[in-house]
Amino acid sequence: MVHVVELEIAGRTLRLETGRVAKQADGSIWATYGDTVILATAVASQNAKPGIDFLPLTVDYIEKAYAAGKIPGGYFKREGRPAEKEVLTSRLIDRPLRPLFPEGYYFETQVIASVLSADKTGATDVVGITAASAALSISNIPFAGPVAGVKIGRVNGQFVVNPDLETLEVSDLHLVVAGTADAIMMVEAGANELPEATMLEALALAHAEIKKIVAKISELAKLVGSKKREVKVEAIDPALAAKVKAMVAQPIRDAIMIPNKAARQERLDQVMAEAVEKLKNPDVPTTERHVKIVFHGLEYTEVRNMILEKRSRADGRGPADIRPITCEVGALPRAHGSAIFTRGETQSLAVVTLGTTDDEQRIDALEGEYTRTFMLHYNFPPFSVGEARPLRTPGRREVGHGALAERALKPVIPGKDVFPYTLRIVSEILESNGSSSMATVCGGTLAMLDAGIPIKEPVAGIAMGLIKEGDGVIILSDILGLEDHLGDMDFKVCGTKNGVTALQMDIKIGGITMALMQQALEQARSGRIHILERMASALTTHRTNLSPFAPRIYTVKVKQDKIRDIIGQGGKTIRAIQADCGVKINIEDTGIVTIASADEASLQKAKDMINRLTEEVEIGKIYMGTVRKIMDFGAFVEVLPGTDGLVHISQLAHHRVKAVADEVAEGDQIMVKVLEIDRQGKIRLSRKETMPAPTGGSQEPAAE
């Protein structure tokens, strides 16, 4: 049976339909918003995966090329590996769904959101969140939703719900929020140094819209009427649990107070191994697994109790304290800019490379083709956490962390008119114990300053955590990996001294209230200011000179009718300049000419050649010209490449000239002065105006 619900969001109708397509899936939703269509499906295995103690959930967002009337490029002409946007949107959908599955649910579960039609408004990500949640909500899969997604922009100080791509181009906020009827679950934002109060207003508006959508999904779930599967939590023998607690509770308390991450984990592993060895029972195969489950539960409880009751953390800090910070710039002699940022046991080597327009990244997306002139790539090698494992291509985590840091730094990157370079930052995580993406933001800022990039303001990032048990709540600044793993929130805040440039929040519990969000933002701001002050000890502003190994770029604006003079017939002139000077030249239709070279002298040579080609003749200016043609009434002289003027016979000399050929010949180099440029663009020149005036004696008048 087909069931449909509809509501209007930001002037467009959101329609959620089920029962017409993909009926063999446990839940399927045909979601329509404007001309965007997404099919979201949810399927779960009938049997729990044996021997695991985690949720085996996979979420995939897939863009079909036909959705925008395109045929995929490449040899195979079909969709290949996921593009960066697909990876990031898969994460956007996954993050608010994952915390809402019940404890003990270990069934293989797959959610797929396929974009079947795209109207280029850029709403596929939030519709994907909503449709995926709806598919789970109407299915028999246990799920404590529904959730919905909403996007917020801000133009001229006014918030815009689900802005289209054109609006986002001029928006100083790009915020995606997912939440339930009661609380916000996930936040992803980029902003142009907006105050925390403005961000809170935007979040409140988003949640108000989310509540409307969630109500409709709940209505649809009631219409479908699927009964949820019962989740049976694996029973653990109380006597075994008591033995484990008596044996390991105190050793766990002692171990978690070890400040060093590696030493702490080594001791915890040792305590667990000893408990497993002492309590193993060959007659009961599940004993070892149950000991480990009880052990991890105790570790979870002890860390949280220590923070809530003693307000003390594993490394001895208080809730709002920041780990020790050191900053080093100019770490790599040949890089265009580099920095090592260390905060506690987290360390990022950030490296800047400057390039030309040839280095821009060209992207063919559903919404159309575009280029990126700023890229940030994040690498997380296994040695950063003391592991030995095969190197792989960047995973979802690496792509997501890089995108967050890129979004945080993008608002302070100078425009092409100020700094006409393509810019790439690579963050190599050398050590990791929490908040490596925020170390990337700090290291990236320092590396740009070291590279001589005139950024608008330095940017710092900090990761906030939350421990909540009943009425007991503590917000943590600059969280460790342990606190991220065992805590209830990972809230990353990036910004300058003036305001926020990026947010990312994930909640592991039922959501977070606006009051807690406000407290976390204020505490994050204090921490951010402290980090910026520590960064300033390394560099307070950008270096005045670029690295000698960086390309030099010169930009000039010429009249559009001069473009053909630079290019020449069939590109002959521009190719000759590039070959002669060893430079790269790019010309835009608007008349912006960019010359790039690693050599200053070559750049200057090419600059002079282009200036000569595009120079305009000025009245009163003296030029060294070449006589191109002799006529009875005067000589035509080329004063600039392709630009001739007439020297009338009367202007060849102070004395009377009987024949032009008596004074000049074709090919002669003569000095001339521009007397006039008439309405038709004809140029009148004078040679005699550049010659010394005669002294003494009588002179014949010049020929008229």
XYZ file of C-alpha atoms in Angstrom:
704
model
C 0.000 0.000 0.000
C 1.264 3.480 -0.918
C 1.512 6.061 1.853
C 2.459 9.724 1.374
C 3.085 12.715 3.628
C 3.877 16.257 2.509
C 4.865 19.588 4.015
C 6.273 22.864 2.786
C 9.824 23.817 3.772
C 11.259 27.153 2.569
C 8.720 27.513 -0.232
C 9.232 24.009 -1.661
C 7.191 20.878 -1.015
C 8.929 17.976 0.697
C 7.123 14.744 -0.229
C 7.894 11.395 1.415
C 6.350 8.348 -0.230
C 6.595 4.614 0.512
C 5.027 1.448 -0.861
C 5.516 2.124 -4.601
C 9.161 1.215 -5.252
C 11.892 -0.952 -3.646
C 9.304 -2.914 -1.680
C 11.672 -5.766 -0.774
C 13.798 -3.480 1.361
C 12.897 -3.342 5.059
C 12.145 0.333 4.528
C 12.185 2.516 1.417
C 11.367 6.172 0.870
C 10.912 8.040 -2.408
C 11.696 11.588 -1.273
C 10.957 14.583 -3.502
C 11.940 18.184 -2.804
C 11.419 20.507 -5.759
C 12.857 18.518 -8.675
C 15.291 16.638 -6.438
C 14.440 12.958 -5.998
C 16.234 10.622 -3.581
C 15.511 6.952 -3.014
C 16.541 5.913 0.497
C 16.481 2.268 1.539
C 17.216 0.483 4.800
C 17.893 -3.252 5.126
C 19.043 -5.275 8.146
C 20.199 -8.857 8.375
C 17.861 -11.292 10.101
C 20.672 -12.673 12.271
C 23.084 -10.858 14.552
C 26.709 -10.906 13.482
C 28.458 -13.422 15.749
C 31.324 -12.434 17.995
C 31.021 -8.654 17.740
C 30.107 -5.963 20.252
C 29.514 -2.984 17.952
C 26.884 -1.768 15.502
C 27.746 -3.017 11.971
C 26.108 -0.095 10.143
C 27.069 1.132 6.674
C 25.630 4.280 5.116
C 26.188 5.204 1.474
C 25.095 8.305 -0.402
C 25.358 7.830 -4.177
C 24.952 10.412 -6.933
C 23.804 9.055 -10.289
C 25.098 11.042 -13.270
C 21.754 10.759 -15.032
C 20.214 12.723 -12.153
C 21.651 15.856 -13.781
C 21.339 14.647 -17.384
C 25.028 13.711 -17.661
C 27.063 10.750 -18.912
C 30.012 9.910 -16.653
C 33.471 10.687 -17.995
C 36.320 8.211 -18.307
C 36.783 5.057 -20.327
C 34.060 2.970 -18.684
C 31.336 5.644 -18.824
C 29.776 4.587 -15.552
C 29.892 5.766 -11.970
C 33.138 4.737 -10.249
C 34.592 5.285 -6.794
C 32.716 7.832 -4.636
C 33.587 11.479 -5.171
C 34.553 13.623 -2.185
C 31.051 15.094 -1.921
C 29.539 11.600 -1.816
C 31.937 10.568 0.963
C 31.196 13.695 3.006
C 27.430 13.367 2.544
C 27.567 9.686 3.523
C 29.171 10.866 6.779
C 26.508 13.561 7.211
C 23.771 10.920 7.006
C 25.583 8.334 9.133
C 26.473 10.569 12.075
C 22.956 11.470 13.354
C 21.597 7.952 12.706
C 24.262 5.860 14.445
C 23.600 6.973 18.078
C 19.894 6.147 17.762
C 20.254 2.380 17.412
C 19.709 0.486 20.695
C 22.503 -0.971 22.800
C 23.099 -4.623 21.919
C 21.847 -4.292 18.320
C 24.516 -6.162 16.330
C 22.685 -6.870 13.063
C 24.352 -5.974 9.758
C 22.447 -2.873 8.631
C 22.775 -0.968 5.373
C 21.305 2.407 4.452
C 21.610 3.672 0.860
C 20.538 7.119 -0.336
C 20.598 7.373 -4.137
C 20.190 10.720 -5.912
C 17.953 9.972 -8.906
C 17.156 13.563 -9.888
C 18.966 16.760 -8.952
C 17.540 20.231 -9.545
C 20.873 21.938 -8.735
C 19.548 23.660 -5.620
C 22.089 21.827 -3.473
C 19.540 20.227 -1.140
C 20.484 16.587 -1.766
C 22.464 16.298 1.485
C 19.676 17.355 3.862
C 17.029 15.472 1.864
C 19.311 12.428 2.085
C 19.424 12.694 5.905
C 15.643 13.018 6.112
C 14.901 10.228 3.616
C 17.332 7.777 5.257
C 15.818 8.463 8.666
C 12.327 7.985 7.266
C 13.310 4.643 5.683
C 14.544 3.398 9.081
C 11.520 4.806 10.896
C 8.945 2.994 8.735
C 10.907 -0.284 8.796
C 10.972 -2.999 11.452
C 14.576 -2.081 12.280
C 14.963 -0.820 15.871
C 15.644 2.907 15.641
C 14.998 5.687 18.188
C 14.366 8.352 15.549
C 13.176 9.898 13.456
C 15.695 12.617 12.623
C 15.616 15.220 9.864
C 18.137 17.503 8.208
C 17.934 21.233 7.482
C 20.376 23.715 5.948
C 20.642 27.352 7.061
C 22.279 30.260 5.215
C 22.596 33.944 6.109
C 22.428 36.800 3.601
C 22.532 40.480 4.592
C 21.993 39.488 8.217
C 18.854 37.440 7.455
C 18.683 33.669 7.866
C 17.601 31.570 4.880
C 16.231 28.022 5.287
C 17.523 25.504 2.730
C 19.225 28.132 0.547
C 19.967 27.234 -3.074
C 23.488 27.248 -4.484
C 23.254 30.823 -5.783
C 22.211 32.058 -2.343
C 25.016 30.113 -0.672
C 27.516 31.906 -2.923
C 26.736 35.181 -1.130
C 25.909 33.659 2.272
C 28.258 34.147 5.233
C 26.950 30.923 6.808
C 26.629 27.360 5.535
C 25.074 25.287 8.311
C 23.707 21.731 8.162
C 21.852 20.487 11.242
C 20.256 17.123 11.989
C 18.123 16.419 15.009
C 15.187 14.689 16.601
C 12.034 16.341 17.906
C 13.765 16.861 21.243
C 17.378 17.764 20.519
C 20.123 18.457 18.001
C 22.203 15.397 17.053
C 24.675 16.649 14.463
C 26.063 19.998 13.272
C 28.316 20.779 10.313
C 29.007 24.443 9.594
C 31.219 26.915 7.816
C 30.917 30.601 8.712
C 32.573 33.922 8.002
C 33.752 34.817 11.525
C 30.240 34.929 12.969
C 29.635 35.508 16.706
C 28.635 32.547 18.851
C 25.262 34.195 19.528
C 24.498 34.252 15.794
C 25.396 30.575 15.471
C 23.018 29.742 18.320
C 20.191 31.648 16.610
C 20.797 29.690 13.423
C 20.799 26.392 15.323
C 17.523 27.285 17.040
C 15.909 28.124 13.675
C 17.153 24.859 12.180
C 15.749 22.838 15.071
C 12.362 24.532 14.723
C 12.211 23.426 11.072
C 13.482 19.942 11.957
C 10.593 19.434 14.394
C 8.073 19.991 11.567
C 9.733 17.382 9.340
C 10.155 14.862 12.161
C 6.434 15.132 12.942
C 5.614 14.204 9.336
C 7.994 11.219 9.389
C 6.330 10.003 12.598
C 2.954 10.382 10.905
C 4.184 8.289 7.968
C 5.557 5.605 10.318
C 2.130 5.328 11.995
C 0.451 4.958 8.601
C 2.804 2.114 7.671
C 2.505 0.512 11.104
C 5.608 -1.715 11.058
C 6.391 -3.477 14.316
C 9.995 -3.009 15.435
C 12.196 -6.030 16.024
C 12.895 -6.878 19.635
C 16.538 -6.464 20.648
C 17.771 -9.055 23.078
C 20.796 -7.875 25.021
C 23.239 -10.682 25.650
C 22.986 -11.762 29.279
C 26.148 -11.818 31.379
C 26.357 -13.967 34.488
C 26.056 -11.557 37.488
C 28.531 -13.662 39.449
C 31.121 -13.316 36.664
C 30.495 -9.566 36.456
C 31.018 -9.247 40.232
C 34.291 -11.171 40.044
C 35.560 -8.981 37.217
C 34.616 -5.819 39.102
C 36.307 -6.942 42.314
C 39.433 -7.841 40.393
C 39.860 -4.847 38.038
C 37.957 -1.815 39.373
C 40.842 -0.407 41.424
C 43.552 -1.252 38.842
C 41.437 0.549 36.226
C 41.177 3.631 38.499
C 44.945 3.631 38.892
C 45.624 3.044 35.185
C 43.435 5.848 33.882
C 45.397 8.349 35.944
C 48.576 7.626 33.949
C 49.123 10.824 31.892
C 50.951 9.187 28.967
C 48.555 7.678 26.419
C 50.727 4.712 25.406
C 51.651 3.836 28.991
C 48.015 4.180 30.101
C 46.729 1.902 27.338
C 49.501 -0.631 27.945
C 48.525 -0.857 31.612
C 44.801 -1.175 30.814
C 45.525 -3.950 28.305
C 47.646 -5.702 30.905
C 44.902 -5.528 33.556
C 42.336 -6.897 31.109
C 44.643 -9.698 29.952
C 45.267 -10.741 33.569
C 41.519 -10.818 34.276
C 40.839 -12.897 31.153
C 43.609 -15.351 32.081
C 42.397 -15.790 35.668
C 38.706 -16.141 34.827
C 38.813 -18.124 31.585
C 36.656 -21.243 31.577
C 37.159 -23.798 28.774
C 33.672 -25.129 29.395
C 32.061 -21.719 28.753
C 33.329 -20.278 25.404
C 31.718 -16.873 25.998
C 33.593 -16.214 29.240
C 36.530 -14.363 27.665
C 34.196 -12.174 25.624
C 32.004 -11.396 28.636
C 35.043 -10.506 30.766
C 36.099 -7.998 28.119
C 32.583 -6.520 27.916
C 32.440 -6.055 31.698
C 35.976 -4.637 31.733
C 35.169 -2.001 29.056
C 31.964 -1.123 30.907
C 33.941 -0.511 34.094
C 36.516 1.553 32.225
C 33.674 3.653 30.789
C 32.129 4.148 34.232
C 35.363 4.911 36.084
C 36.598 7.533 33.617
C 33.247 9.308 33.673
C 32.887 9.136 37.459
C 36.391 10.497 37.935
C 35.528 13.525 35.802
C 32.063 14.093 37.275
C 32.945 13.559 40.923
C 36.562 14.712 41.155
C 36.553 17.114 38.168
C 39.873 15.526 37.255
C 40.908 14.093 33.895
C 43.262 11.270 32.887
C 46.182 13.644 32.331
C 45.484 15.643 35.505
C 43.843 18.651 33.865
C 40.698 20.408 34.985
C 37.626 20.493 32.704
C 38.530 23.759 30.920
C 42.328 23.358 30.830
C 44.229 23.176 27.517
C 47.198 20.853 27.042
C 50.701 22.373 26.640
C 51.235 23.855 23.169
C 54.416 24.302 21.140
C 54.666 25.862 17.679
C 57.511 25.670 15.164
C 57.546 27.379 11.743
C 59.858 26.936 8.757
C 60.373 23.260 9.547
C 61.013 22.234 5.915
C 63.645 24.215 3.961
C 62.262 23.580 0.457
C 58.549 23.831 1.213
C 56.823 27.126 0.422
C 55.583 27.235 4.015
C 55.579 24.754 6.888
C 54.801 24.455 10.587
C 54.710 21.843 13.338
C 51.898 22.340 15.833
C 51.952 20.193 18.970
C 49.250 20.123 21.638
C 49.848 17.495 24.295
C 50.302 14.178 22.468
C 48.725 15.425 19.227
C 51.030 16.779 16.542
C 50.470 18.035 13.002
C 53.065 18.857 10.352
C 51.299 21.316 8.030
C 52.875 22.080 4.652
C 51.815 24.784 2.182
C 52.418 24.621 -1.568
C 51.679 27.571 -3.839
C 50.666 26.961 -7.435
C 49.247 28.659 -10.514
C 45.913 28.407 -12.292
C 47.187 25.202 -13.925
C 47.089 23.631 -10.454
C 43.415 24.385 -9.756
C 41.268 21.329 -9.088
C 38.541 20.913 -11.668
C 35.413 19.186 -10.385
C 32.480 17.863 -12.403
C 29.567 17.689 -9.958
C 25.825 17.156 -10.427
C 25.335 20.875 -9.852
C 27.825 21.733 -12.628
C 31.549 22.119 -13.189
C 33.679 24.350 -10.977
C 37.276 24.781 -9.850
C 38.898 24.865 -6.422
C 41.813 27.171 -5.767
C 42.206 26.139 -2.106
C 42.613 22.515 -1.034
C 43.458 20.935 2.313
C 44.371 17.270 2.581
C 44.680 15.393 5.873
C 46.759 12.221 6.295
C 46.630 9.898 9.291
C 49.503 7.364 9.062
C 49.386 4.368 11.428
C 52.584 5.340 13.263
C 50.758 8.400 14.642
C 48.965 6.096 17.091
C 51.775 3.568 17.466
C 50.250 1.000 15.116
C 51.631 -1.066 12.251
C 49.063 -1.600 9.510
C 48.947 -1.368 5.715
C 48.738 2.092 4.175
C 45.505 2.661 2.308
C 43.974 5.474 0.279
C 42.305 8.142 2.462
C 39.186 6.826 4.176
C 36.003 8.636 5.142
C 37.549 9.877 8.371
C 40.544 11.431 6.604
C 38.352 13.059 3.962
C 35.989 14.395 6.622
C 38.725 15.798 8.861
C 40.391 17.482 5.882
C 37.106 19.021 4.755
C 36.445 20.396 8.254
C 39.884 22.031 8.463
C 39.540 23.403 4.926
C 36.155 24.904 5.788
C 37.645 26.474 8.928
C 40.483 28.193 7.047
C 38.673 29.158 3.842
C 37.068 32.389 5.183
C 40.486 33.937 5.912
C 42.115 33.061 2.563
C 42.704 36.281 0.587
C 40.903 36.770 -2.726
C 42.529 36.246 -6.120
C 42.845 40.008 -6.545
C 45.127 40.109 -3.486
C 46.873 36.737 -3.703
C 46.484 35.109 -7.157
C 47.779 31.681 -6.174
C 46.311 28.201 -6.055
C 46.904 26.984 -2.502
C 47.276 23.458 -1.135
C 47.813 22.552 2.512
C 48.731 19.015 3.556
C 48.480 18.006 7.213
C 50.566 14.994 8.199
C 49.468 13.782 11.622
C 52.673 12.694 13.351
C 51.110 11.953 16.750
C 47.496 11.606 17.762
C 45.710 11.644 21.080
C 42.500 13.477 20.257
C 41.677 16.550 18.218
C 44.066 16.011 15.289
C 41.724 17.885 12.925
C 41.931 20.919 15.203
C 45.731 20.633 15.273
C 45.493 20.684 11.466
C 43.625 24.004 11.601
C 46.261 25.544 13.896
C 49.183 24.102 11.960
C 47.633 25.152 8.662
C 47.322 28.742 9.887
C 50.978 28.865 10.957
C 52.149 27.279 7.702
C 50.259 29.923 5.691
C 51.821 32.703 7.724
C 55.227 31.097 7.158
C 54.493 30.983 3.410
C 53.812 34.731 3.304
C 50.083 34.388 2.626
C 48.278 37.548 3.804
C 45.428 35.759 5.595
C 42.780 38.000 7.127
C 43.131 36.586 10.656
C 44.792 33.551 12.303
C 42.410 30.632 12.953
C 42.549 28.111 15.790
C 40.455 25.057 16.549
C 39.500 23.209 19.725
C 37.576 19.985 20.393
C 35.046 20.022 23.209
C 33.606 17.024 25.037
C 30.669 16.259 27.301
C 30.123 13.894 30.217
C 26.463 13.636 31.232
C 25.016 11.288 33.845
C 21.524 12.239 34.992
C 21.709 15.821 36.249
C 25.515 15.738 36.406
C 27.051 17.524 33.413
C 30.614 18.626 32.699
C 31.883 20.161 29.458
C 35.517 19.392 28.648
C 37.946 21.520 26.647
C 40.594 20.042 24.341
C 39.536 16.413 24.761
C 41.825 13.387 24.709
C 41.165 10.344 22.559
C 39.996 8.511 25.694
C 37.461 11.262 26.460
C 36.233 11.235 22.869
C 35.793 7.448 22.987
C 34.073 7.301 26.400
C 32.339 10.694 26.376
C 28.951 11.806 25.065
C 29.936 14.524 22.600
C 32.618 15.539 20.126
C 32.136 19.240 19.406
C 34.801 20.913 17.286
C 34.846 24.721 17.146
C 37.152 26.746 14.879
C 37.467 30.493 14.538
C 39.439 33.701 14.782
C 39.469 36.164 17.655
C 36.422 37.746 15.981
C 34.134 34.777 15.541
C 33.407 31.235 14.366
C 34.570 29.895 10.990
C 33.559 26.220 11.365
C 31.637 23.855 13.616
C 31.291 20.095 13.735
C 29.312 18.310 16.402
C 28.417 14.673 16.966
C 26.335 13.440 19.875
C 26.357 9.883 21.217
C 23.375 10.348 23.498
C 19.827 11.479 22.737
C 20.871 14.996 21.793
C 22.035 18.260 23.320
C 19.966 21.217 24.522
C 20.522 24.806 23.394
C 21.641 25.742 26.924
C 24.428 23.148 26.834
C 25.332 24.238 23.310
C 25.696 27.837 24.474
C 27.878 26.790 27.415
C 30.081 24.677 25.133
C 30.498 27.524 22.620
C 31.498 30.012 25.317
C 33.998 27.603 26.854
C 35.353 26.851 23.379
C 35.819 30.557 22.690
C 37.975 30.978 25.800
C 40.062 28.002 24.778
C 40.395 29.282 21.214
C 41.694 32.669 22.372
C 44.280 30.919 24.565
C 45.462 28.802 21.616
C 45.688 31.847 19.328
C 47.906 33.559 21.885
C 50.226 30.542 21.973
C 50.347 30.481 18.149
C 51.272 34.181 18.104
C 54.464 33.314 19.969
C 55.707 31.683 16.743
C 54.420 34.216 14.186
C 52.173 37.221 14.679
C 51.694 38.032 10.979
C 52.597 36.662 7.566
C 56.155 36.843 6.279
C 56.765 39.747 3.894
C 58.578 37.614 1.297
C 57.564 34.396 -0.392
C 59.856 31.381 -0.342
C 62.548 31.572 -3.057
C 61.212 28.221 -4.290
C 57.621 29.458 -4.716
C 56.367 30.606 -8.121
C 56.042 34.347 -8.703
C 52.745 35.522 -10.096
C 52.011 38.878 -11.707
C 48.431 39.874 -12.491
C 47.341 42.731 -14.729
C 43.991 43.787 -16.153
C 43.966 44.715 -19.845
C 41.215 45.920 -22.117
C 39.299 43.053 -23.639
C 40.114 44.213 -27.161
C 43.822 43.834 -26.298
C 43.493 40.113 -25.520
C 43.882 39.256 -29.195
C 47.143 41.209 -29.332
C 48.619 39.093 -26.524
C 47.381 35.813 -27.995
C 48.301 36.630 -31.569
C 47.175 34.825 -34.703
C 46.525 31.185 -33.786
C 48.183 31.731 -30.391
C 51.534 32.514 -32.015
C 52.377 35.532 -29.834
C 51.536 34.031 -26.445
C 53.396 30.809 -27.266
C 56.443 32.802 -28.277
C 56.425 34.796 -25.014
C 56.073 31.627 -22.913
C 58.865 29.863 -24.812
C 61.197 32.872 -24.762
C 60.671 33.700 -21.075
C 59.963 30.252 -19.612
C 56.721 31.402 -17.956
C 53.067 30.337 -17.798
C 50.474 32.835 -18.986
C 46.737 32.577 -18.404
C 44.230 35.021 -19.889
C 40.619 35.223 -18.729
C 37.786 36.533 -20.867
C 37.464 39.501 -18.503
C 40.956 40.691 -19.422
C 42.765 39.405 -16.319
C 46.241 38.277 -17.402
C 48.255 36.102 -14.998
C 51.965 35.448 -15.528
C 53.679 32.820 -13.370
C 57.332 31.868 -13.094
C 59.740 30.575 -10.479
C 62.334 33.071 -11.765
C 61.962 36.792 -11.032
C 63.945 37.898 -14.110
C 61.882 35.723 -16.467
C 58.693 37.083 -14.930
C 59.852 40.673 -15.445
C 60.827 39.966 -19.042
C 57.389 38.513 -19.841
C 55.702 41.360 -17.964
C 57.565 43.938 -20.091
C 56.635 42.132 -23.316
C 52.938 42.033 -22.405
C 52.985 45.648 -21.255
C 54.382 46.642 -24.647
C 51.695 44.644 -26.433
C 48.880 46.194 -24.399
C 50.216 49.670 -23.775
C 47.956 52.562 -24.811
C 49.360 55.569 -26.667
C 49.324 58.737 -24.520
C 49.089 62.330 -25.775
C 52.253 64.290 -24.956
C 54.391 61.187 -24.440
C 57.601 60.638 -26.411
C 58.222 57.234 -28.043
C 61.077 55.620 -29.942
C 59.251 54.520 -33.080
C 60.035 52.668 -36.290
C 59.332 54.199 -39.707
C 57.074 51.739 -41.455
C 55.976 53.613 -44.598
C 57.047 56.713 -46.547
C 54.388 58.853 -48.243
C 54.604 62.209 -50.083
C 52.853 63.957 -47.194
C 54.684 62.304 -44.313
C 55.839 59.080 -42.664
C 53.886 56.418 -40.787
C 55.724 55.467 -37.610
C 54.980 52.450 -35.398
C 55.138 53.763 -31.807
C 53.845 50.597 -30.115
C 53.474 47.041 -31.474
C 50.639 47.207 -34.008
C 50.003 50.932 -33.402
C 51.039 53.487 -36.079
C 50.808 57.258 -36.216
C 51.497 59.857 -38.895
C 54.374 62.315 -38.789
C 53.301 64.993 -41.289
C 56.103 66.363 -43.474
C 55.746 69.661 -41.602
C 56.557 67.865 -38.316
C 59.707 66.088 -39.490
C 62.129 68.932 -38.707
C 62.361 72.562 -37.729
C 63.586 73.477 -41.231
C 61.605 73.221 -44.470
C 61.528 69.595 -45.704
C 61.204 69.230 -49.480
C 60.889 65.434 -49.514
C 60.150 62.999 -46.701
C 62.830 60.635 -47.948
C 65.414 63.342 -47.385
C 64.871 63.012 -43.621
C 63.885 59.422 -42.887
C 63.838 55.998 -44.504
C 61.747 52.920 -43.860
C 63.142 50.993 -40.900
C 64.682 54.030 -39.228
C 64.301 54.395 -35.456
C 63.197 57.942 -34.637
C 61.957 59.800 -31.553
C 58.409 61.135 -31.899
C 55.946 62.930 -29.674
C 52.180 62.275 -29.682
C 50.374 65.499 -30.557
C 46.788 64.314 -30.926
C 44.488 61.284 -31.082
C 41.278 62.090 -32.943
C 37.844 60.528 -32.509
C 38.591 57.859 -35.077
C 41.703 56.883 -33.131
C 44.116 58.334 -35.689
C 47.381 59.440 -34.088
C 49.241 62.623 -35.094
C 52.960 62.586 -34.282
C 55.796 65.105 -34.348
C 59.500 64.479 -34.800
C 60.559 68.091 -34.572
C 58.986 68.428 -31.076
C 61.629 65.982 -29.835
C 64.513 67.872 -31.477
C 66.404 70.840 -30.005
C 65.058 74.201 -31.151
C 67.350 75.974 -33.704
C 69.544 78.815 -32.372
C 70.703 81.870 -34.370
C 70.524 82.441 -38.130
C 67.510 82.385 -40.360
C 65.680 79.160 -41.004
C 63.446 78.264 -43.863
C 59.960 77.554 -42.722
C 59.014 73.873 -42.678
C 56.940 72.659 -45.611
C 53.251 72.972 -45.082
